[in-house]
Amino acid sequence: MLVAGIMSGTSVDGIDVALVEIQGEGFQQSVRPRVFHSIPYEPAVREAIFSVTNTEAHVGRLSQVHFLLGRVYGQAVRDACRQSGIALAELELIGSHGQTVYHQPVASETGGQPVASTLQIGEPALIAESTGAPVVADFRPADMAAGGEGAPLVPYVDYLLLRDRSRGRVALNIGGIANVTAIPPGGEPEQVIAFDTGPGNMIMDALAQHLSQGRSKFDRDGRLAAEGNVDRGLLDRLSRDRYFEQPPPKSTGRETFGEAFLEPFLDASLPPADAMATANAFTAKTITRALERFVAPKMRVDEVIASGGGIRNPELARRLRDALDPARLRTSAELGIDSDAKEAIAFAILAYESFHGRPANLPSATGARHPCVLGKVCRPPVRGL
C-alpha cells in the first residue's frame, strides 16, 4: 500500500511529506520509504499559524487557518507526487499529523469539570478533495480519551523500526520539542519508555529570530553558539523548571517552552553568542538529564539514535556526544531512515494501522488506560456521481 505521511512540527518551519510502501501488519510489517519532499512555509502562511498558537486567538481566525492548512497540505502531497514521477492515482492513503496549535495534557477546570485537550489543525476534507485519497488525521484525541497524554505517538514506530535484540536503544528526535523513546534490549512494547524531554530547537530558533530581527530563523550550523560562553547561573535557573522533575509519561509544547521562555535570556542582557550558547547547552542538558534520571535506572543505553533538525546543529551534537559517552550517538540515517523524514514516515505508518482498525499507541508511553485505534478517517469524493 502506498501511503503519504504529512508532518508539520512545533518549529513551524515547513511541511514534510513522505511516500512510503507498507505491507503486513503490526510490528511484523515491512516499510519501504520511496520519496521525501519538504517545503518551507510561505512567510504569510507561517505568520498565520503563529497568529493562532496562543490562547487569545480569535475563533474565526482559527477556523480560517484550519482550512488554509488543509489546502496547503493537499498541495504539498500533489507536489511530492509530481516531482517524484508518481501518479497521484497510485496514492492509496494519507496520514496527516496537522499543526499543533494547543496541547494541554494536564487537566484544568473547564465548565466545572477537569478537562485536558489538544488541537491539531489542517482540515483533512480539503486534503482528500485535493488528492482523491482517504485521509487519517487528528491522531491524538483517542489516546487522550483513554486517559493518555495524546503524545508521544511516534514510539510505536520507533519500536517497529529500531528495536534490537542485544542493544539498548534510545530514539531521540530534536524538533521544536525534543522527545525520546527508550527500547530495552529485546524489549516488548509494554517496556518502552517515551516522553518529551523539553525544548529542542524551539528556544534556539526564537532567540535566533529575535537577535537577527527576523532575518534568521535558526542558528545555522550552531555557529553563534560555538562562539559564546555558557552562562551557568542562567542555565541552572532554567533547569529548575518543574517540568523536568515530573516523571513520565509526560508531554509538552509551545505553551510551556514558547515565547515566554525566551524572556529569561533577554532579561539577562547577555552578549548574543553567550545567549545562544546557553540556549544550546540548555537543550543538551535537559535531554541528557532526562535520560540519566528516567531511563538509565531502568535499562542499559548503548546507542542514542537521533533524528530531526536539531541533529544538524554541530554544536548541539557535540554537547550531546560528550554527555552521552559511553553510549554512542548515531543518526537514524545511519540505519537507513532519513533523519528529516522520520516523523512524516511515522504518520504514514500510524495512518496505515488506523485505516486497518489496529491500535497504534503505546500506553506505556502516553499513559493511556489501553491501546487505541488512532485518528479519524476522511473519505475522498466519489467521482462520477
CSV table of N, CA and C in Angstrom, one decimal, residues 30 42 50 141 220 318 363:
chain,number,residue,atom,x,y,z
A,30,SER,N,6.4,-4.5,6.9
A,30,SER,CA,7.6,-4.0,6.2
A,30,SER,C,7.3,-2.6,5.7
A,42,GLU,N,5.4,29.4,3.2
A,42,GLU,CA,5.4,30.8,2.8
A,42,GLU,C,5.3,31.7,4.0
A,50,PHE,N,1.3,31.2,13.4
A,50,PHE,CA,1.7,31.8,14.7
A,50,PHE,C,0.6,32.7,15.3
A,141,PRO,N,-6.5,12.7,20.0
A,141,PRO,CA,-7.6,12.7,20.9
A,141,PRO,C,-8.0,11.3,21.4
A,220,ARG,N,22.4,28.8,12.2
A,220,ARG,CA,22.9,27.9,11.2
A,220,ARG,C,24.2,27.2,11.6
A,318,ARG,N,27.7,18.0,19.4
A,318,ARG,CA,29.0,17.8,20.2
A,318,ARG,C,28.7,17.7,21.7
A,363,PRO,N,0.6,2.5,25.3
A,363,PRO,CA,0.1,3.1,26.6
A,363,PRO,C,1.3,3.3,27.6
